[in-house]
XYZ file of C-alpha atoms in Angstrom:
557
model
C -23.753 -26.921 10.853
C -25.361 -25.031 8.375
C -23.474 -24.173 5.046
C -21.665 -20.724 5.277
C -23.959 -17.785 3.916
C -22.201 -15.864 0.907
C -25.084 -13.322 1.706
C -23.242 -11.703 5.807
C -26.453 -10.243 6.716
C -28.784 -13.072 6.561
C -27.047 -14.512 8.871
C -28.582 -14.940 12.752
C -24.949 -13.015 14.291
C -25.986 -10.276 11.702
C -29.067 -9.831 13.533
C -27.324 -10.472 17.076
C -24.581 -7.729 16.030
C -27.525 -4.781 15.235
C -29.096 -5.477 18.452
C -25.924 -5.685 20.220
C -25.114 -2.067 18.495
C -28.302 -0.572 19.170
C -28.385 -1.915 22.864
C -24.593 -1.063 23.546
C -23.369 3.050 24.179
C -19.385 2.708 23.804
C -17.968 3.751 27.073
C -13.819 3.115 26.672
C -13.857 5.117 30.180
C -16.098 2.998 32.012
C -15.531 -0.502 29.968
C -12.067 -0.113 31.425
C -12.541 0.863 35.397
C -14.976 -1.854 35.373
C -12.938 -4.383 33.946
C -9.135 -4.103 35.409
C -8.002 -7.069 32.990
C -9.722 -5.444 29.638
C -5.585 -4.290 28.461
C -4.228 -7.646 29.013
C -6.986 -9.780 28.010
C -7.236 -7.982 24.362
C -3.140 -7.367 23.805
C -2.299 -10.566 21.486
C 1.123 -11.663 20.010
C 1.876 -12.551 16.538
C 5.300 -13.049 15.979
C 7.343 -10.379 16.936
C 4.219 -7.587 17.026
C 2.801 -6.767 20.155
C -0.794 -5.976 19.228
C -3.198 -4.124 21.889
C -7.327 -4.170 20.755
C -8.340 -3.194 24.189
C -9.053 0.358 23.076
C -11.924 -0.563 20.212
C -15.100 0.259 20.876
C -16.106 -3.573 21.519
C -17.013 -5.409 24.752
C -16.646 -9.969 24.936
C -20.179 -9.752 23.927
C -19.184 -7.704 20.778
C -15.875 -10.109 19.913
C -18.243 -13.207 20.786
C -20.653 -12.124 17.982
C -18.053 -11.477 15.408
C -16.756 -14.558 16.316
C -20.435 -16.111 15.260
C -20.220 -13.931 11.963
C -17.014 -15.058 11.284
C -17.891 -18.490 11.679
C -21.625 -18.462 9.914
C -19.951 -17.055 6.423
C -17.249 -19.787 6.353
C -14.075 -17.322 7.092
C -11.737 -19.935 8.153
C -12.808 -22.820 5.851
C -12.101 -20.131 3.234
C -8.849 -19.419 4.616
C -7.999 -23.138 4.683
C -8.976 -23.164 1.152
C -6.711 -20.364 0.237
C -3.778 -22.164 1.739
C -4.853 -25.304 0.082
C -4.569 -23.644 -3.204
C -8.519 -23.922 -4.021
C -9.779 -21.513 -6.833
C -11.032 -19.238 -4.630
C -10.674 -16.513 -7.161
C -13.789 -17.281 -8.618
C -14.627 -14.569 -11.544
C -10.325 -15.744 -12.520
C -10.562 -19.344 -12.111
C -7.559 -18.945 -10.121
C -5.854 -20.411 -6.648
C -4.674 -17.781 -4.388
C -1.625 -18.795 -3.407
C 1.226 -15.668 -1.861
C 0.985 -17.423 1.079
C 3.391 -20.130 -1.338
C 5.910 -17.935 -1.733
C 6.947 -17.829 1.667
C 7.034 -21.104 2.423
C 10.635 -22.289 3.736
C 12.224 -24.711 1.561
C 12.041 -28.004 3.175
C 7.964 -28.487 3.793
C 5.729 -31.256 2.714
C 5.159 -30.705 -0.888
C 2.537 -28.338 -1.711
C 0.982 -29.164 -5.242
C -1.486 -27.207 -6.796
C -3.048 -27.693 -10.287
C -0.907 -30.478 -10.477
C 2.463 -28.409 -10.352
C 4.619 -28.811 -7.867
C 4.752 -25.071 -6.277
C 7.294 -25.496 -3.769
C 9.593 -26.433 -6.269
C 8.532 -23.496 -8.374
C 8.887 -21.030 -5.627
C 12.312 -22.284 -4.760
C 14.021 -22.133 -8.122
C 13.230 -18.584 -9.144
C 13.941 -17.263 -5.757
C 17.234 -18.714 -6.105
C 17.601 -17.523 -9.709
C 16.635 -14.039 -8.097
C 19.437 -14.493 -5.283
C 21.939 -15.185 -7.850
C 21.460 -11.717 -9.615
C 21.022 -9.884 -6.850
C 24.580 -11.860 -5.464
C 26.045 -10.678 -8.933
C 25.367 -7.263 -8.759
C 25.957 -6.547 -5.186
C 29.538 -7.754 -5.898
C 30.663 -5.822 -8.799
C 30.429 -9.341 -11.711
C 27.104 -8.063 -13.000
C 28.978 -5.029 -15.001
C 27.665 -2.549 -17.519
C 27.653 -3.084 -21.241
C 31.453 -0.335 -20.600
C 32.359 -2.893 -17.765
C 31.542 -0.349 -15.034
C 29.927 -1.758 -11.940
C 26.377 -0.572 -11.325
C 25.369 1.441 -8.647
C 22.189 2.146 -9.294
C 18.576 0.031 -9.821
C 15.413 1.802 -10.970
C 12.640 -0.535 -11.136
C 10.028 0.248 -13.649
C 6.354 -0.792 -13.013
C 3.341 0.596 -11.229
C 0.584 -0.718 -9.386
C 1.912 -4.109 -7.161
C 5.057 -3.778 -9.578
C 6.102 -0.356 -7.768
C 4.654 0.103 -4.461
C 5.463 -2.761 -2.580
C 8.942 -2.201 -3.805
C 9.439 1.267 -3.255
C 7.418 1.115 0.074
C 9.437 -1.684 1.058
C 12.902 -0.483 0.002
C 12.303 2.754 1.638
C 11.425 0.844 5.000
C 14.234 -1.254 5.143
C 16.642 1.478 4.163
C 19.091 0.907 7.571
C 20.090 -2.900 5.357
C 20.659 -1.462 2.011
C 24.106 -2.009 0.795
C 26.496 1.541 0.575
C 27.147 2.315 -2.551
C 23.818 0.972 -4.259
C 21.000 3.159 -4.997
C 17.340 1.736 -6.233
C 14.836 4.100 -7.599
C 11.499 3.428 -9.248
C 9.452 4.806 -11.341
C 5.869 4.154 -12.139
C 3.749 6.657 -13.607
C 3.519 7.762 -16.955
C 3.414 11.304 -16.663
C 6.939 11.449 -18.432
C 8.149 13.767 -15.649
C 8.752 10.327 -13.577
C 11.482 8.754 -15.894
C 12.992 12.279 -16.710
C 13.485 13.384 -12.882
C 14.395 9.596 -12.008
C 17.226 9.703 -14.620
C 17.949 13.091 -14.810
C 21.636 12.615 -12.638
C 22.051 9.096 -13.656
C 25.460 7.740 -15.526
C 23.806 4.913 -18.356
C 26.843 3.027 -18.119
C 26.000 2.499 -14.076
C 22.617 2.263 -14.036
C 20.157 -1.386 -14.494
C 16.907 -1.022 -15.331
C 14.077 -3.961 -13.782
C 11.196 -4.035 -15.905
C 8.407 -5.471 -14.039
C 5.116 -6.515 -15.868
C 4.135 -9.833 -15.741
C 2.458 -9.681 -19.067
C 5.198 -7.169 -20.706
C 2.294 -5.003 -21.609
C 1.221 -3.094 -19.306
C 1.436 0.519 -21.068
C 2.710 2.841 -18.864
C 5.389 0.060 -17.584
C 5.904 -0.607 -21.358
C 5.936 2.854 -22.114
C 8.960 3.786 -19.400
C 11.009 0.937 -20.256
C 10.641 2.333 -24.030
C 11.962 5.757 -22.760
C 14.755 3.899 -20.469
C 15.505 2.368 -23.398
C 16.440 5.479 -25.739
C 17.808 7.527 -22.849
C 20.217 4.231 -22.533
C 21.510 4.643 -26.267
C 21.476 8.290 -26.078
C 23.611 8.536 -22.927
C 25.834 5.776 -24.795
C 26.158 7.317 -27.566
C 29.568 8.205 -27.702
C 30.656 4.538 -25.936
C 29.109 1.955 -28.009
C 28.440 1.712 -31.997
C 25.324 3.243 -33.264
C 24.121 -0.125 -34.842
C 21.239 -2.983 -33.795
C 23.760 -5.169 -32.665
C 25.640 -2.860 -30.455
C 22.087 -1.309 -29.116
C 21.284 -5.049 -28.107
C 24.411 -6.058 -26.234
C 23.645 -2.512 -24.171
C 19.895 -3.258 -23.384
C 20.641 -7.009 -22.910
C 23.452 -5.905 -20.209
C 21.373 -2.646 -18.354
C 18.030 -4.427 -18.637
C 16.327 -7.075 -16.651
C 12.753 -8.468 -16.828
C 10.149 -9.492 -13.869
C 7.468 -11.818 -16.519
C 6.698 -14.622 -17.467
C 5.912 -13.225 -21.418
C 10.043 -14.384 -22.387
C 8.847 -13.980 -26.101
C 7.757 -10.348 -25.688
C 11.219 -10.255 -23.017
C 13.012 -11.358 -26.152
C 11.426 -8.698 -28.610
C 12.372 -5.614 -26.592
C 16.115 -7.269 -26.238
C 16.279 -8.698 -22.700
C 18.239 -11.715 -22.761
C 15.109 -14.278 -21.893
C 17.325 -15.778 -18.930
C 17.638 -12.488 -17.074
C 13.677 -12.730 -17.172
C 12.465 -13.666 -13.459
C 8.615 -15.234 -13.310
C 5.587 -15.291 -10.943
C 2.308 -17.038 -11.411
C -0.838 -16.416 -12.563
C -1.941 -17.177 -8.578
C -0.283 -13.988 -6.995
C -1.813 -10.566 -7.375
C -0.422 -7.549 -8.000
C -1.087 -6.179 -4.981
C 0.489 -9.542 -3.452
C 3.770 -9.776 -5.331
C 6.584 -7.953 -3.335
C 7.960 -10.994 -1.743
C 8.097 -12.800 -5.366
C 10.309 -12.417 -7.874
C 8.401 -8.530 -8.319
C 10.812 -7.789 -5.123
C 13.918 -8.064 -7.219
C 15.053 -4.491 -6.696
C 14.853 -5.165 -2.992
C 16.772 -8.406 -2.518
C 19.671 -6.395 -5.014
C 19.384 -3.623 -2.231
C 19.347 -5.893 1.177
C 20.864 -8.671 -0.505
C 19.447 -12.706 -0.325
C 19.999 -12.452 3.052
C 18.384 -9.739 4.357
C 15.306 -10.875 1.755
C 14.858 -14.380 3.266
C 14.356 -12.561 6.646
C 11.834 -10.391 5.012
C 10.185 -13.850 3.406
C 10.532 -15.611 6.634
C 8.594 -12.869 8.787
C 5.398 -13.211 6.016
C 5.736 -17.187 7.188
C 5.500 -16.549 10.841
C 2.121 -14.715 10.449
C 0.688 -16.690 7.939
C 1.496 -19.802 10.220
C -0.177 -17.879 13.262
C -3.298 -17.418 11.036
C -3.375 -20.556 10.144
C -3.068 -22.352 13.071
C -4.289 -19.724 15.965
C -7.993 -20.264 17.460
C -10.154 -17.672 16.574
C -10.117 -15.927 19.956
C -6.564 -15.259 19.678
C -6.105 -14.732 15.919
C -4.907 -11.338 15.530
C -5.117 -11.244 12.256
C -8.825 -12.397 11.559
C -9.802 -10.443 14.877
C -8.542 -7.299 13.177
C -10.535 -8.152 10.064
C -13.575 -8.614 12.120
C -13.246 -5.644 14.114
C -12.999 -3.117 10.796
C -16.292 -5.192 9.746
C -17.901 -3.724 12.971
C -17.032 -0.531 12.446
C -18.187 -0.418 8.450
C -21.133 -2.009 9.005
C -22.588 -1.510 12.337
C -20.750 1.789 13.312
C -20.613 3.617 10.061
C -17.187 3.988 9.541
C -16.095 4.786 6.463
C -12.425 5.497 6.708
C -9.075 3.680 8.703
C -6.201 5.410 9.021
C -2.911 3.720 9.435
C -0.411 6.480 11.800
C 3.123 4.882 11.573
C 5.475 6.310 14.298
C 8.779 5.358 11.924
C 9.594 7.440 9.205
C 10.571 4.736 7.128
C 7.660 3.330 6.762
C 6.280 6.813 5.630
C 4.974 4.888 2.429
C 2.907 1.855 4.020
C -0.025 3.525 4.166
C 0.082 3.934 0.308
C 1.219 0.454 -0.309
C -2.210 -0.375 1.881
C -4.357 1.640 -0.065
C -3.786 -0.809 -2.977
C -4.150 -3.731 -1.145
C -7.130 -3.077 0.792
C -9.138 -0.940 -1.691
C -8.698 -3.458 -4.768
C -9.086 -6.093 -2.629
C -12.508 -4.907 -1.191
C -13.529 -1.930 -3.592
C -16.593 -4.651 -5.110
C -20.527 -4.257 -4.636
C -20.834 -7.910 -6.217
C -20.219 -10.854 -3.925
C -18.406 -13.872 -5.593
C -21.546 -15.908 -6.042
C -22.064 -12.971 -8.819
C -25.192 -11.164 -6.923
C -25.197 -7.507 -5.478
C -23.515 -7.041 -2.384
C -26.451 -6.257 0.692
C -24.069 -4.297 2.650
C -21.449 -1.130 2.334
C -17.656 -3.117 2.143
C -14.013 -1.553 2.175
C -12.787 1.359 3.425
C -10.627 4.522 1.846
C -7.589 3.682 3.833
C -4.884 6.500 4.431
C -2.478 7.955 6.661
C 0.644 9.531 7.261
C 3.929 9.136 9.569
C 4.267 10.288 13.067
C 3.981 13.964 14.330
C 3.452 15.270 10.452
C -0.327 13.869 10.872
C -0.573 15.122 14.621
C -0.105 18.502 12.938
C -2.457 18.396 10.273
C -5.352 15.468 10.490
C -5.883 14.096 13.932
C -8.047 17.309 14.577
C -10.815 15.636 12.178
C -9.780 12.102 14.322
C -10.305 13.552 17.609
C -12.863 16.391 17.190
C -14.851 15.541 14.431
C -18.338 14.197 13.624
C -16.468 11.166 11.478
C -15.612 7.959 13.085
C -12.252 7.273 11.640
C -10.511 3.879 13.460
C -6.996 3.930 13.552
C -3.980 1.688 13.565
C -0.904 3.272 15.114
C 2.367 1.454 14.583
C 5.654 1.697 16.215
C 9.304 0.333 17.310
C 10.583 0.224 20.702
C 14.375 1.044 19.359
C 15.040 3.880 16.297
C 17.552 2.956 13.765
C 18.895 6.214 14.965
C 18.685 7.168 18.761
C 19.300 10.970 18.663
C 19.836 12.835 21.761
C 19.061 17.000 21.849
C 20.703 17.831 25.124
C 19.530 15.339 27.493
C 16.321 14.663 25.995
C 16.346 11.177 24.253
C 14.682 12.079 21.234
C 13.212 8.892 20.119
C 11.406 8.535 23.803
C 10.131 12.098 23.299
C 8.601 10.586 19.726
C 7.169 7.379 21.401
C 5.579 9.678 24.384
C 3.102 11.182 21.570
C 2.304 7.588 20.076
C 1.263 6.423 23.543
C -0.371 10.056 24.342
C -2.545 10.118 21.131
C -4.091 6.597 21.544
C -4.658 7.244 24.964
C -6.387 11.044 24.178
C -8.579 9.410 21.611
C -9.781 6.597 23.815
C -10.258 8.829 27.315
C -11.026 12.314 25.704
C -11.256 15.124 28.322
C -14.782 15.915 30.189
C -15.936 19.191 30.512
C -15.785 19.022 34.014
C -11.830 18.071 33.163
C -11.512 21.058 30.898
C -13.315 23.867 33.546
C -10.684 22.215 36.637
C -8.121 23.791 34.780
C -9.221 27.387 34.726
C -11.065 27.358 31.028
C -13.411 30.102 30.430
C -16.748 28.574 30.172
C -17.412 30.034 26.774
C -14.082 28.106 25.503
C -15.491 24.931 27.114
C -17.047 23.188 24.309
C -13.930 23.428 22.254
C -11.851 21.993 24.510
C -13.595 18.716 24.666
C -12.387 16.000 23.398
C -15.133 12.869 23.289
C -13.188 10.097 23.489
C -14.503 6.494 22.432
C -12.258 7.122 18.943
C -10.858 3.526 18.803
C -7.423 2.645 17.907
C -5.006 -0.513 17.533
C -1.609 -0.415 18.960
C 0.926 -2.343 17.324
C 4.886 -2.155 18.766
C 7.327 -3.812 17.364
C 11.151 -4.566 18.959
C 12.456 -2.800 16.145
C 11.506 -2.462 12.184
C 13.808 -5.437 10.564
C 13.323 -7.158 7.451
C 11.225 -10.142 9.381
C 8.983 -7.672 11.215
C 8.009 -5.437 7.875
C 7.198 -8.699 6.362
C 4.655 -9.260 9.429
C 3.584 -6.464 9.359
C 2.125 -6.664 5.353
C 1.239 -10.294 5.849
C -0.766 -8.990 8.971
C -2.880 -6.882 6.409
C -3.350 -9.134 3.950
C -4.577 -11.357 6.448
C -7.040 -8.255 7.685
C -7.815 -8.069 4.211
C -8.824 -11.785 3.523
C -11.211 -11.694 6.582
C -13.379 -8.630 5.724
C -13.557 -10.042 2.279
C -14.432 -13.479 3.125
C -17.393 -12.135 5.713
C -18.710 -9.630 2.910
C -18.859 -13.055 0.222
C -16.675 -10.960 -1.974
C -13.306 -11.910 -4.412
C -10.683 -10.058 -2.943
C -8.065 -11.464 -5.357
C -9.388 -9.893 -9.028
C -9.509 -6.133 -9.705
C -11.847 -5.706 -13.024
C -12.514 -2.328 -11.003
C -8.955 -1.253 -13.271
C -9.806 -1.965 -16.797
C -12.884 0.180 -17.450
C -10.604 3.479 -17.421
C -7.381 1.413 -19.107
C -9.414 0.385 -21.828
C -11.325 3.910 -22.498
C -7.826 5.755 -22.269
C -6.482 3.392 -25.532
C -9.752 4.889 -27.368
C -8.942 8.225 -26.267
C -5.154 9.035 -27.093
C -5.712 9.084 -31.252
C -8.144 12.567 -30.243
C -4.987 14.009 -28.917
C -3.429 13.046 -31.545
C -5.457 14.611 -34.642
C -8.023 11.983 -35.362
C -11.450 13.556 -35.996
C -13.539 10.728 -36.014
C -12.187 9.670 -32.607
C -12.651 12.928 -31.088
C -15.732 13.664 -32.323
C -17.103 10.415 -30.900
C -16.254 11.534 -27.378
C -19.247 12.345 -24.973
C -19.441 16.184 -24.967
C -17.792 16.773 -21.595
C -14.908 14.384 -22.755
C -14.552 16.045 -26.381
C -14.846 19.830 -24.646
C -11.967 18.630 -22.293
C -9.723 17.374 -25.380
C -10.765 20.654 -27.355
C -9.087 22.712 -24.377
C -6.488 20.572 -23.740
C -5.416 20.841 -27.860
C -5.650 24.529 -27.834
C -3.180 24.989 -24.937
C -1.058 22.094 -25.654
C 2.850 24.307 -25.732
């Protein structure tokens, strides 16, 4: 067999796939009265999520060629690689290894760069347990011996959303009585509203930065840190000493930088680590998801590790033909590069997860935001896609117009759970049927659409016609779930990072570094001393920048 291409569109199934496309009219209408076994053929298990492709615009032929992509630019030999702990972040030196911190205790060794990660993994998730153990039960007590009651994690990027998105998902397993909040950007509006109805002498702080120095999570934990002495003020002595036992006592760390831990006044074993081999973006099931295992509890967080496992092991170990995961990938490769797609939307029917389509934006779009393949030469086709979304009926009522209507092809992913945390009734109407009615209604309207000939049976003037056709061939996942647990949110994200991997690993791109970041990070450090009075830094501003900074100074309050 040839040696995988890094460049997709040299390959032969390249060439098979725009013939295929330009040969092949999507008909979801006629694809499935000729083909009574098109639903159950294309609806796939992995673990506990019921997956249904049958309404994508693709036919065998289509899934046969992405197949031959898939296997002409080396996707699962690079997935094996991953899991082997290869460098395949190439422009970081780096193994890519999240998949490790999942693994049950208990497997053959897995040793990487000769360290033992298993071992790794396993001692600072139990160090992690222990805290969260501690201050679930009241021992972990504020600097004035009051238990705390409430966790704001300070970071941003991978350090806040898959936290915060996760937290608010799993809500139905916090503990009563224990609060988490999170703050992230620097705007200092976040920290002041976040704190605002706080008690200091109840409230921990979880600094997460894996450097300590990321400046806005550095900045925020500086601001935590006065508003902590402030509100203390009156409770503890206004000297260094006294100002360290408080910070050291209402003040944890997620890095692996214990020196600069040490310098701010963390106590260096209240400092939980990660390595240099999980991203940002793929942290929330390391030590990053601190905040959640104090709100669920060890527990409830080893369920949540446990479901990640269970898809990674189907990925690993499923054919290609029934690999949802990969298939998934594949599919949003045929849509941004053969059908023009630009967008995916991700439609959760559960308001708690009303913040995983954020928490996807930053995996997906950092992953596969690059125009240079990992080989270091231009990309030769378009990759990623803006992903976005909103829960339930809210986007009925304000996007799917644009979805159903519009000139855009915009895939979708609609997500649900056969039983609500809370089964409401109004009268006799069972409310969370009524809510599951419009999940299977909208998939179904977007695949069918309505005919003209449809619209005119019902009486429609014919001048109103036009505007009451809906097209159909708008293709959409369904993905049901028994119910949203800790195990089945962690499937779910591992089922997206696993999307993720494949479209990067057909486009010959490094999804795991993010240079994409620094360009604005580094230009922002050159720009704050022109707010602050210096001349010479102003003044060597391009003129749009320097005009911007001139306004800004004059109506500064």
């Amino acid at each position: 067999m040839a040696a995988p291409s890094h460049d997709p569109t040299s390959t032969a199934a390249w060439s098979a796939l725009l013939a295929h496309r330009d040969a092949t009219t999507p008909d979801l209408r006629g694809w499935f009265d000729a083909d009574p076994g098109r639903a159950q053929r294309l609806t796939m298990d992995v673990a506990d999520l019921h997956v249904d492709l049958s309404k994508n615009l693709v036919t065998d032929e289509t899934l046969a060629l992405l197949s031959d992509l898939a296997e002409q630019t080396g996707v699962l030999d690079r997935l094996q690689a991953m899991f082997a702990g290869e460098h395949i972040n190439v422009t970081e030196d780096r193994a890519v290894l999240h998949t490790a911190l999942r693994r049950p205790a208990g497997l053959d060794p897995l040793t990487v760069d000769g360290q033992d990660v298993d071992a790794d993994v396993q001692a600072e998730l139990a160090k992690v347990y222990e805290f969260a153990r501690a201050v679930r039960s009241g021992e972990w007590t504020g600097v004035t011996g009051q238990r705390i009651t409430t966790v704001v994690n300070i970071g941003i990027g991978g350090s806040d959303l898959g936290p915060v998105m996760a937290y608010e998902a799993l809500a139905a397993y916090r503990q009563p009585g224990l609060t988490c909040r999170f703050v992230s950007n620097i705007d200092p509006t976040d920290l002041a509203e976040t704190t605002a109805d706080l008690d200091p002498a109840s409230t921990l702080f979880i600094v997460a930065s894996k450097t300590f120095g990321t400046l806005e999570t550095l900045t925020n934990a500086r601001l935590a840190r006065q508003w902590l002495w402030d509100g203390l003020a009156g409770e503890i002595d206004d000297d260094d000493t006294s100002r360290r036992e408080a910070v050291a006592r209402h003040f944890v760390a997620v890095s692996t930088a214990l020196d600069k831990v040490a310098d701010f006044g963390i106590d260096p074993d209240n400092a939980f680590g990660f390595w240099d081999w999980v991203g940002g973006r793929y942290s929330v099931d390391s030590a990053i998801g601190t905040s959640l295992a104090v709100a669920v509890g060890p527990e409830r967080f080893a369920e949540f590790l446990a479901g990640f496992h269970a898809v990674d092991e189907h990925v690993r170990t499923t054919p290609l033909e029934r690999n949802v995961p990969l298939l998934m990938g594949l599919l949003n490769v045929w849509y941004v590069n053969f059908l023009g797609a630009h967008t995916h939307a991700v439609l959760p029917y559960s308001q708690y997860l009303h913040r995983f389509p954020a928490y996807l934006q930053q995996l997906t779009m950092e992953s596969n935001g690059k125009s240079v393949r990992w080989d270091g030469r231009p990309v030769t086709c378009d990759t990623g896609e803006v992903f976005w979304g909103e829960p339930g009926t809210n986007g009925q009522h304000a996007f799917y117009q644009l979805i159903h209507q519009g000139t855009r092809l915009i895939p979708a992913d609609f997500v649900a759970f056969a039983t609500p945390q809370h089964a409401l009734t109004d009268g006799d109407t069972d409310v969370h049927a009524l809510f599951m009615a419009n999940f299977f209604a909208q998939t179904k309207a977007l695949a069918f659409g309505k005919t003209a000939e449809e619209v005119r049976a019902e009486g429609t003037a014919e001048d109103v016609v036009p505007a009451r056709v809906f097209p159909g061939n708008r293709p959409t996942t369904s993905i049901i779930a028994a119910s949203l647990t800790p195990s089945v949110l962690g499937q779910l994200i591992a089922l997206y990072e696993h999307i993720t991997f494949a479209e990067g690993a057909v486009w010959g791109i490094d999804s795991f570094d993010q240079w994409g970041v620094e360009l604005g990070k580094q230009l922002a450090l050159q720009i704050a001393p022109a707010l602050t009075g210096d001349d010479d830094a102003l003044r060597s501003q391009d003129p749009s920048t320097q005009g911007l900074i001139d306004w800004y100074l004059a109506h500064r309050a």
